[in-house]
Tab-separated table of C-alpha atoms and ligand atoms in Angstrom:
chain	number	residue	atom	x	y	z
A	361	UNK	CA	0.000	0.000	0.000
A	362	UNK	CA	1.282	3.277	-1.416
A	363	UNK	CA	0.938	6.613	1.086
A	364	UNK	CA	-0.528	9.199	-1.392
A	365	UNK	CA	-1.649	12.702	-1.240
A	366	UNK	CA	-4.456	14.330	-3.256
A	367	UNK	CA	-3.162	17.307	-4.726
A	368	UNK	CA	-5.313	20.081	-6.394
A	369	UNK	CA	-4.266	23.192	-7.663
A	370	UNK	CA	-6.392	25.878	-8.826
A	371	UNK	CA	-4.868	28.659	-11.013
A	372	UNK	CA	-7.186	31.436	-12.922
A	373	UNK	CA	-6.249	29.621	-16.120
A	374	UNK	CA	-6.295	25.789	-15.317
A	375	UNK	CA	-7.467	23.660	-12.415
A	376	UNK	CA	-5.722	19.941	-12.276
A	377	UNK	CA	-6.003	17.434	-9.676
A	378	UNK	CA	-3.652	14.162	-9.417
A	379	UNK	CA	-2.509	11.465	-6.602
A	380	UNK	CA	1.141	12.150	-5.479
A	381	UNK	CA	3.572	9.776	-4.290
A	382	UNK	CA	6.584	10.458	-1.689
A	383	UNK	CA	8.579	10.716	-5.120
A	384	UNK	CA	6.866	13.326	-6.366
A	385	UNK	CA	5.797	10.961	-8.729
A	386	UNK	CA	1.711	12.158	-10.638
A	387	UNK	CA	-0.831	9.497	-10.653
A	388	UNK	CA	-4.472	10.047	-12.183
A	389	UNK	CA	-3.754	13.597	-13.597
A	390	UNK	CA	-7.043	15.665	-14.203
A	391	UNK	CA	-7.227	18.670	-15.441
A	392	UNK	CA	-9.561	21.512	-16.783
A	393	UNK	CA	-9.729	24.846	-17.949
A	394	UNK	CA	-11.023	27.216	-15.125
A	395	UNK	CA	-12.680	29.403	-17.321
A	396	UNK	CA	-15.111	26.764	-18.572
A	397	UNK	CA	-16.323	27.067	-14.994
A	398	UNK	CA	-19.022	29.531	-14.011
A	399	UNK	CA	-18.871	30.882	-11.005
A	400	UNK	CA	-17.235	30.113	-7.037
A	401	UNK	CA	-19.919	27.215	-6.807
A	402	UNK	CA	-19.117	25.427	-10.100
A	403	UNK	CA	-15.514	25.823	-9.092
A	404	UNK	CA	-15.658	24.288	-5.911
A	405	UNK	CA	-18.208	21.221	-6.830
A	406	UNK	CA	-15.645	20.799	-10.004
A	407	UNK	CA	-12.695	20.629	-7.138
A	408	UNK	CA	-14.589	17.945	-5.376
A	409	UNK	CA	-15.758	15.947	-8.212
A	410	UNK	CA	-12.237	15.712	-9.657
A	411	UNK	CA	-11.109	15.296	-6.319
A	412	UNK	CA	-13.188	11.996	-5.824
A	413	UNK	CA	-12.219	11.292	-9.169
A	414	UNK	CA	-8.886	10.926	-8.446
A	415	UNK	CA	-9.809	9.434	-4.823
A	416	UNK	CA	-11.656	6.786	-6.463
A	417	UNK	CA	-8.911	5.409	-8.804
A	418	UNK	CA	-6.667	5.508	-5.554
A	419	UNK	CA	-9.105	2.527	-3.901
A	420	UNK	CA	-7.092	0.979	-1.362
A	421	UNK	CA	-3.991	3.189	-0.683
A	422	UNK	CA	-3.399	5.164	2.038
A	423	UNK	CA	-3.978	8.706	1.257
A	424	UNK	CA	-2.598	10.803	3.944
A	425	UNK	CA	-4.549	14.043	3.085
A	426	UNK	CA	-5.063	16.817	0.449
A	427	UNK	CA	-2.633	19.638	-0.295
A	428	UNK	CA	-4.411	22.315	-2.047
A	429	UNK	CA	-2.319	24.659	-4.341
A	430	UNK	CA	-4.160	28.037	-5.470
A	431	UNK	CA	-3.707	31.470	-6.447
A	432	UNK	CA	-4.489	34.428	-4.165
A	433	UNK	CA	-3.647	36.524	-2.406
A	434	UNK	CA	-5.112	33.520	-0.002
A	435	UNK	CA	-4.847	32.906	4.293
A	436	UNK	CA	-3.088	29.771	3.913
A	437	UNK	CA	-3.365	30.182	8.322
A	438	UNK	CA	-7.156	30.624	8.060
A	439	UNK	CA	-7.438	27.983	5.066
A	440	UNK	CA	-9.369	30.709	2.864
A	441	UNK	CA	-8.586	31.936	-0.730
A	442	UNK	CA	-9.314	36.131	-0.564
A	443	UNK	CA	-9.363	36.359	-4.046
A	444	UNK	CA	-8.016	35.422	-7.924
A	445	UNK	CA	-7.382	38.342	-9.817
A	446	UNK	CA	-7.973	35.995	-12.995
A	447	UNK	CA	-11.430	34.652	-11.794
A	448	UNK	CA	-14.428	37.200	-11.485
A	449	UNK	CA	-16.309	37.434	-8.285
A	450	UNK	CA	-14.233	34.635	-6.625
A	451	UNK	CA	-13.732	36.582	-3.008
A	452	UNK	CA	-13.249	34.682	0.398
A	453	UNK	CA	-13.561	31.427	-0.530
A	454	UNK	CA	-13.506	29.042	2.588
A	455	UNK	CA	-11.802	26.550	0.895
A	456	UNK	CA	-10.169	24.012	3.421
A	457	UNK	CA	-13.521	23.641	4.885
A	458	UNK	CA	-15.738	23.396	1.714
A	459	UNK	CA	-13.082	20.550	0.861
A	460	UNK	CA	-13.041	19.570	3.869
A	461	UNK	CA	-16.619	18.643	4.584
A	462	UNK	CA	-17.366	17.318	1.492
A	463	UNK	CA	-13.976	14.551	1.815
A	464	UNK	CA	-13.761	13.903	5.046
A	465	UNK	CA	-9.626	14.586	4.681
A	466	UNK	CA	-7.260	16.999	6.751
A	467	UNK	CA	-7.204	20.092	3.686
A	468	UNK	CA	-3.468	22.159	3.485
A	469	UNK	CA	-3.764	25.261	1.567
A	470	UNK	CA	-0.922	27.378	0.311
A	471	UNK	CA	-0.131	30.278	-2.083
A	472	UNK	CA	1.074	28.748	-5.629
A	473	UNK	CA	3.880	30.189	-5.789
A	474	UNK	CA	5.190	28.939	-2.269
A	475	UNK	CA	3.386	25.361	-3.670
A	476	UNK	CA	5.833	25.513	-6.657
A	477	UNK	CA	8.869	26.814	-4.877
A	478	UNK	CA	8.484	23.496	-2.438
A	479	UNK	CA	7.896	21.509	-5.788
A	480	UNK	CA	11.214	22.839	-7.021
A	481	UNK	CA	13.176	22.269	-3.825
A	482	UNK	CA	12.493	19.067	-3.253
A	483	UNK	CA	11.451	17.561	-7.126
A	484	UNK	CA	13.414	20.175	-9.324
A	485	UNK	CA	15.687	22.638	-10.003
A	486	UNK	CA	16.912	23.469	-6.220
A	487	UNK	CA	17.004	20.026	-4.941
A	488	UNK	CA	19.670	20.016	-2.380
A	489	UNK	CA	19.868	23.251	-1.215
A	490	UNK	CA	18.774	24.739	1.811
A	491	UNK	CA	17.819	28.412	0.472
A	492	UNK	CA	16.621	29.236	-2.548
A	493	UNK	CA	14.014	32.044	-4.176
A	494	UNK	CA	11.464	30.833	-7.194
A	495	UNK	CA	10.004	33.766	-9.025
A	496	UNK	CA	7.230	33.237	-11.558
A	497	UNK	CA	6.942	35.466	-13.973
A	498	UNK	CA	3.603	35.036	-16.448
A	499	UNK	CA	0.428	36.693	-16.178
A	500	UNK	CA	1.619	38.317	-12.790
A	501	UNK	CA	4.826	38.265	-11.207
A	502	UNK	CA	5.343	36.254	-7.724
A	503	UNK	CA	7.626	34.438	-5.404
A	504	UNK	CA	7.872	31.799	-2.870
A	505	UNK	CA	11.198	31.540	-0.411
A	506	UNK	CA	13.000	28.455	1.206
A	507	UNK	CA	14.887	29.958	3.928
A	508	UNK	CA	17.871	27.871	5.631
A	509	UNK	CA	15.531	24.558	5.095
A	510	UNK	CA	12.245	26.244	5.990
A	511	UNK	CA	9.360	27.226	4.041
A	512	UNK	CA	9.116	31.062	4.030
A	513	UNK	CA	5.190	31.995	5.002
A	514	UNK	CA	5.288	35.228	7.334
A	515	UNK	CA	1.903	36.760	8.936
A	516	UNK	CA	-0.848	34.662	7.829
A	517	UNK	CA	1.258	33.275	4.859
A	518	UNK	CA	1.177	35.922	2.591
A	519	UNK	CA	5.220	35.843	2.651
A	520	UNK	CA	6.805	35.917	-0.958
A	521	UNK	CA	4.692	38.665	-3.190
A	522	UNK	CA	7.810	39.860	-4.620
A	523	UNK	CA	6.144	41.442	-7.839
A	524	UNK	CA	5.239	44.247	-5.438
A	525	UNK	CA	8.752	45.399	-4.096
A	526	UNK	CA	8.692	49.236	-5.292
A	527	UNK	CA	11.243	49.410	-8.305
A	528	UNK	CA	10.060	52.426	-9.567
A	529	UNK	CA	9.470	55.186	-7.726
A	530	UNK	CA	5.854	56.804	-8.605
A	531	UNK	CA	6.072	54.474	-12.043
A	532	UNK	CA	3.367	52.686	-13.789
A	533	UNK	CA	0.683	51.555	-11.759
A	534	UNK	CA	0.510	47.977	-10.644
A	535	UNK	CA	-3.014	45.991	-10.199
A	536	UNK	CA	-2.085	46.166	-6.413
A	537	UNK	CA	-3.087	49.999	-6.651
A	538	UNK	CA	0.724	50.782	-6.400
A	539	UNK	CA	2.972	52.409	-8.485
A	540	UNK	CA	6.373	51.008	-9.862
A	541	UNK	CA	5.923	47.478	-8.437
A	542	UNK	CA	8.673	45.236	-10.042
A	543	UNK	CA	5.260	43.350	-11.586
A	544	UNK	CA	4.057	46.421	-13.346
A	545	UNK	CA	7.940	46.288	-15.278
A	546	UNK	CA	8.527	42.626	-15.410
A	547	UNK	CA	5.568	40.421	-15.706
A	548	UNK	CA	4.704	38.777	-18.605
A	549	UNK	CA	1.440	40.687	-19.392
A	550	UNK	CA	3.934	44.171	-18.625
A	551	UNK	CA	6.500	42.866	-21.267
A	552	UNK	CA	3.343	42.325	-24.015
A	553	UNK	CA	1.856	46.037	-22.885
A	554	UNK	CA	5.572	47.310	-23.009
A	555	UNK	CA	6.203	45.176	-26.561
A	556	UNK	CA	2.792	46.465	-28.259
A	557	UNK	CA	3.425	50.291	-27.353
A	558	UNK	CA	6.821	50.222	-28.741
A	559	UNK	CA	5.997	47.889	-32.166
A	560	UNK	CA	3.407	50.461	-32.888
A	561	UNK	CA	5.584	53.344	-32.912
A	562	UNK	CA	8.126	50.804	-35.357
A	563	UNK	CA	6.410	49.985	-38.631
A	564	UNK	CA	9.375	48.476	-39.787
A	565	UNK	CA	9.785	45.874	-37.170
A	566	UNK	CA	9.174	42.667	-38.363
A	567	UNK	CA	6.942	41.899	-35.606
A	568	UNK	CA	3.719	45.402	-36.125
A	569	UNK	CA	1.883	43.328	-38.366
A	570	UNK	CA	0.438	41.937	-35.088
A	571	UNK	CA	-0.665	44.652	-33.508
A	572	UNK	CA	-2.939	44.042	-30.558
A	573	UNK	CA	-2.670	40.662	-30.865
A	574	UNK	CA	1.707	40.501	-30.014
A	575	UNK	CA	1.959	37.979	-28.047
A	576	UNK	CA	5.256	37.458	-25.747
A	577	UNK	CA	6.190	34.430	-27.662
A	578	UNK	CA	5.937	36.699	-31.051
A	579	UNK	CA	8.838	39.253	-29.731
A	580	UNK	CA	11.162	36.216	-28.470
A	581	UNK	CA	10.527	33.975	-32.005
A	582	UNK	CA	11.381	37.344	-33.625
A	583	UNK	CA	14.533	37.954	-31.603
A	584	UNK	CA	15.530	34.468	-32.433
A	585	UNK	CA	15.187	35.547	-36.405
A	586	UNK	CA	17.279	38.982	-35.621
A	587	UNK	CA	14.714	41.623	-35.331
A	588	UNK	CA	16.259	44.505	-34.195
A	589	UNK	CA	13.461	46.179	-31.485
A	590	UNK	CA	12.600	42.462	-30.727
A	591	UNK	CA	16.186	41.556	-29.182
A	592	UNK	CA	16.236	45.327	-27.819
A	593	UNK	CA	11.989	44.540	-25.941
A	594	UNK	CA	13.769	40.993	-24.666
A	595	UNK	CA	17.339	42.565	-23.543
A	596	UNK	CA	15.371	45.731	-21.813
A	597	UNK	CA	13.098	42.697	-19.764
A	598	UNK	CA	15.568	40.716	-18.959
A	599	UNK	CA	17.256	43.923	-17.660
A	600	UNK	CA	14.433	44.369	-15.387
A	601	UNK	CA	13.757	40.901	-13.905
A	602	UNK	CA	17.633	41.126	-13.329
A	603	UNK	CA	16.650	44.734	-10.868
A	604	UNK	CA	14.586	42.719	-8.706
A	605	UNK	CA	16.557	39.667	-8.303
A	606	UNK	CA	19.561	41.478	-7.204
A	607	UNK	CA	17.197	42.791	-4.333
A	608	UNK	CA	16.421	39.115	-3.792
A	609	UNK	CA	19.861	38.302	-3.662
A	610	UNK	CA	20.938	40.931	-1.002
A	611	UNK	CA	17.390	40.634	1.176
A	612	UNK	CA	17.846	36.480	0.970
A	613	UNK	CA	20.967	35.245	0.200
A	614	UNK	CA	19.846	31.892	-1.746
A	615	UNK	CA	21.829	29.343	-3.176
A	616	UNK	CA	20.112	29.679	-6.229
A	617	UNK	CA	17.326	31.739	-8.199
A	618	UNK	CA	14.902	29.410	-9.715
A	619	UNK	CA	12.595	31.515	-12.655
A	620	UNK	CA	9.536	29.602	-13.899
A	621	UNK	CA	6.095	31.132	-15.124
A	622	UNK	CA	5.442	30.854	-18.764
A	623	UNK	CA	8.126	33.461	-19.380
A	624	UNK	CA	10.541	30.954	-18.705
A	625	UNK	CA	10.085	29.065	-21.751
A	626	UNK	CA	12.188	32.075	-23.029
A	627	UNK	CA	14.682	31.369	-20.243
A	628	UNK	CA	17.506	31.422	-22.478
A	629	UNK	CA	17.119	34.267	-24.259
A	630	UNK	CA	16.591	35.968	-20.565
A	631	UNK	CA	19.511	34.624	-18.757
A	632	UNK	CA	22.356	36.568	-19.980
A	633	UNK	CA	20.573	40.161	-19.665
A	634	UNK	CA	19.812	38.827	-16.427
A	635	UNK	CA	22.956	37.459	-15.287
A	636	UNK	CA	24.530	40.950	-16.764
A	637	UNK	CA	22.722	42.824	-14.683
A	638	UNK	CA	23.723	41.014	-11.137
A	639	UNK	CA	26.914	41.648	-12.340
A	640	UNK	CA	26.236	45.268	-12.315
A	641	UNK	CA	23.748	45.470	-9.604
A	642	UNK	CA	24.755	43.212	-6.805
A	643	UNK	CA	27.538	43.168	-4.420
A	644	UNK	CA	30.226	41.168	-5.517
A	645	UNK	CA	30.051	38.268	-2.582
A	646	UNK	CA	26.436	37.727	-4.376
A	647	UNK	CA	27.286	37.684	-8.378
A	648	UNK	CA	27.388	33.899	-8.149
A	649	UNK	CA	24.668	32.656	-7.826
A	650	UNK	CA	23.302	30.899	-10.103
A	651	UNK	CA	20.022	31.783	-11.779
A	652	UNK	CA	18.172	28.319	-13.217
A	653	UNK	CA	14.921	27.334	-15.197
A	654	UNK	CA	12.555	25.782	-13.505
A	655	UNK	CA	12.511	22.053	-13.355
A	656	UNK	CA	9.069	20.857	-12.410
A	657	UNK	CA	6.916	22.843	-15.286
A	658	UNK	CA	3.056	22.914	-14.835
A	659	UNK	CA	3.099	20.223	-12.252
A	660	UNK	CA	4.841	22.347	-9.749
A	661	UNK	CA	2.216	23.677	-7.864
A	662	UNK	CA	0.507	19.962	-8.090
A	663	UNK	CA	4.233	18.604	-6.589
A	664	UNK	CA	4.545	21.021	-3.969
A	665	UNK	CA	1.287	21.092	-2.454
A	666	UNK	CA	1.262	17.511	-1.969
A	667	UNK	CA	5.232	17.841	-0.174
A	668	UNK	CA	4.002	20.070	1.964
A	669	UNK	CA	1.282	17.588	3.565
A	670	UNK	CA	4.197	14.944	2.917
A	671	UNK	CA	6.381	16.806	5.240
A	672	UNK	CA	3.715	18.363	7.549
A	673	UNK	CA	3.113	13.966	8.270
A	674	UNK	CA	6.827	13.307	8.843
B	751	LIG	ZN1	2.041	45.923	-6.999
């Protein structure tokens, strides 16, 4: 008999579910496309039914309790989600005891990006190490921190929202209500903004046919063909997610910066901007640290939620 964990992770974009193994190992993957749901309700009943789903397949091992992975900000403390930017009238969302009561299973909630972080620590890129900081950069721009062995989680776990250290002063307003948050420069929805305002003052760029409809993955396929304001748009973010990482570097001191979010497909193209820029920017004790692509892709959230029951049951 296999100890398992139910994992679920709920993102604005995608929901999944799967049975986890002490290996970190996905059994019974589910997953479904969060905007097909409508509303909080259909959300949560579609969390449950996948969850018994998965539970059902998983007759007759030992399942040793749920590990929920969502986006927030959420009270992993107080086991409540207090809202997804992503998902429209989703606010306060009890959902360790919605699960809870309907599975008769101890629920674990935490922030995604502290999920993924633990998914890279102990399944990915920073296995090994006893500090590290994962930044996801996509949609939004966010953190989690392993700290000398420990899961970083501060007052009521909201520890790690890194897209919102002040990098700007008075600069383009964030959707915190902030201005010059490091998420309102280097996110990947600030890098399309950024890359559409510049193509459409440069007809000649290979890449203003597309308008409105640039996509990140547009300017980085078009740096990789030579266009000109295409190499400048990826050198100028790389530039930027290198600013905030040398504050990480000096607040933290990590072995290692791990970078996943769907900007990290593009990881190569980013890494020597960044890495150029901790040369310039950080103190020299810090300039080697190593910056790394994430390991565990989509299923990092799905891995780490299901370690942290895994370790909260050793
Ligand atoms: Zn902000």
């Amino acid at each position: 008999m296999a100890s398992l964990v139910l994992a679920l992770d709920l993102g604005g974009s995608r929901l999944r579910a799967a049975a986890v193994d002490a290996d970190g190992k996905l059994h019974h993957r589910e997953e479904v496309a969060t905007t097909s749901l409508n509303g909080t309700k259909a959300i949560t009943d579609r969390m449950i039914a996948m969850s018994r789903s998965v539970l059902d397949k998983c007759a007759g091992e030992d399942i040793l309790g749920v590990g929920v992975s969502s986006a927030g900000p959420l009270d992993s403390e107080a086991g409540f989600i207090v809202s997804i930017s992503t998902i429209p009238n989703f606010f306060d969302v009890p959902i360790v005891a919605i699960l809870e009561d309907a599975l008769n299973l101890q629920v674990t909630l935490e922030n995604d990006a502290i999920a993924a972080a633990v998914g890279e620590w102990t399944h990915g890129a920073g296995r090994g190490v006893r500090s590290l900081v994962y930044v996801t950069v996509s949609t939004g721009l966010g953190g989690g921190l392993i700290i000398d062995g420990n899961v970083l989680h501060g007052r009521r776990g909201f520890a790690g929202h890194i897209g919102h250290m002040s990098i700007i002063a008075d600069g383009r307003t964030c959707g915190c209500g902030n201005r010059g948050c490091w998420e309102a420069y280097a996110s990947g929805t600030s890098f399309t903004t950024r890359a559409r305002e510049r193509v459409a003052q440069a007809p000649n760029s290979s890449v203003a046919l597309k308008g409105d409809t640039l996509s990140a993955a547009d300017v980085f396929a078009a740096a990789r063909t030579g266009d000109e304001l295409a190499q400048q748009l990826v050198d100028e973010q790389a530039d930027l997610l290198g600013i905030g990482m040398v504050s990480l570097l000096h607040l933290f001191s990590p072995e290692r910066i791990i970078m996943g979010g769907g900007l990290s497909h593009a990881f190569d193209q980013l890494h020597p901007g960044i890495k150029a820029r901790i040369e310039r920017g950080a103190m020299p004790a810090f300039r080697d640290v190593p910056v790394l692509r994430a390991a565990c892709g989509d299923d990092a959230g799905l891995i780490g939620a299901a370690m942290t029951v895994f370790r909260r049951n050793s």
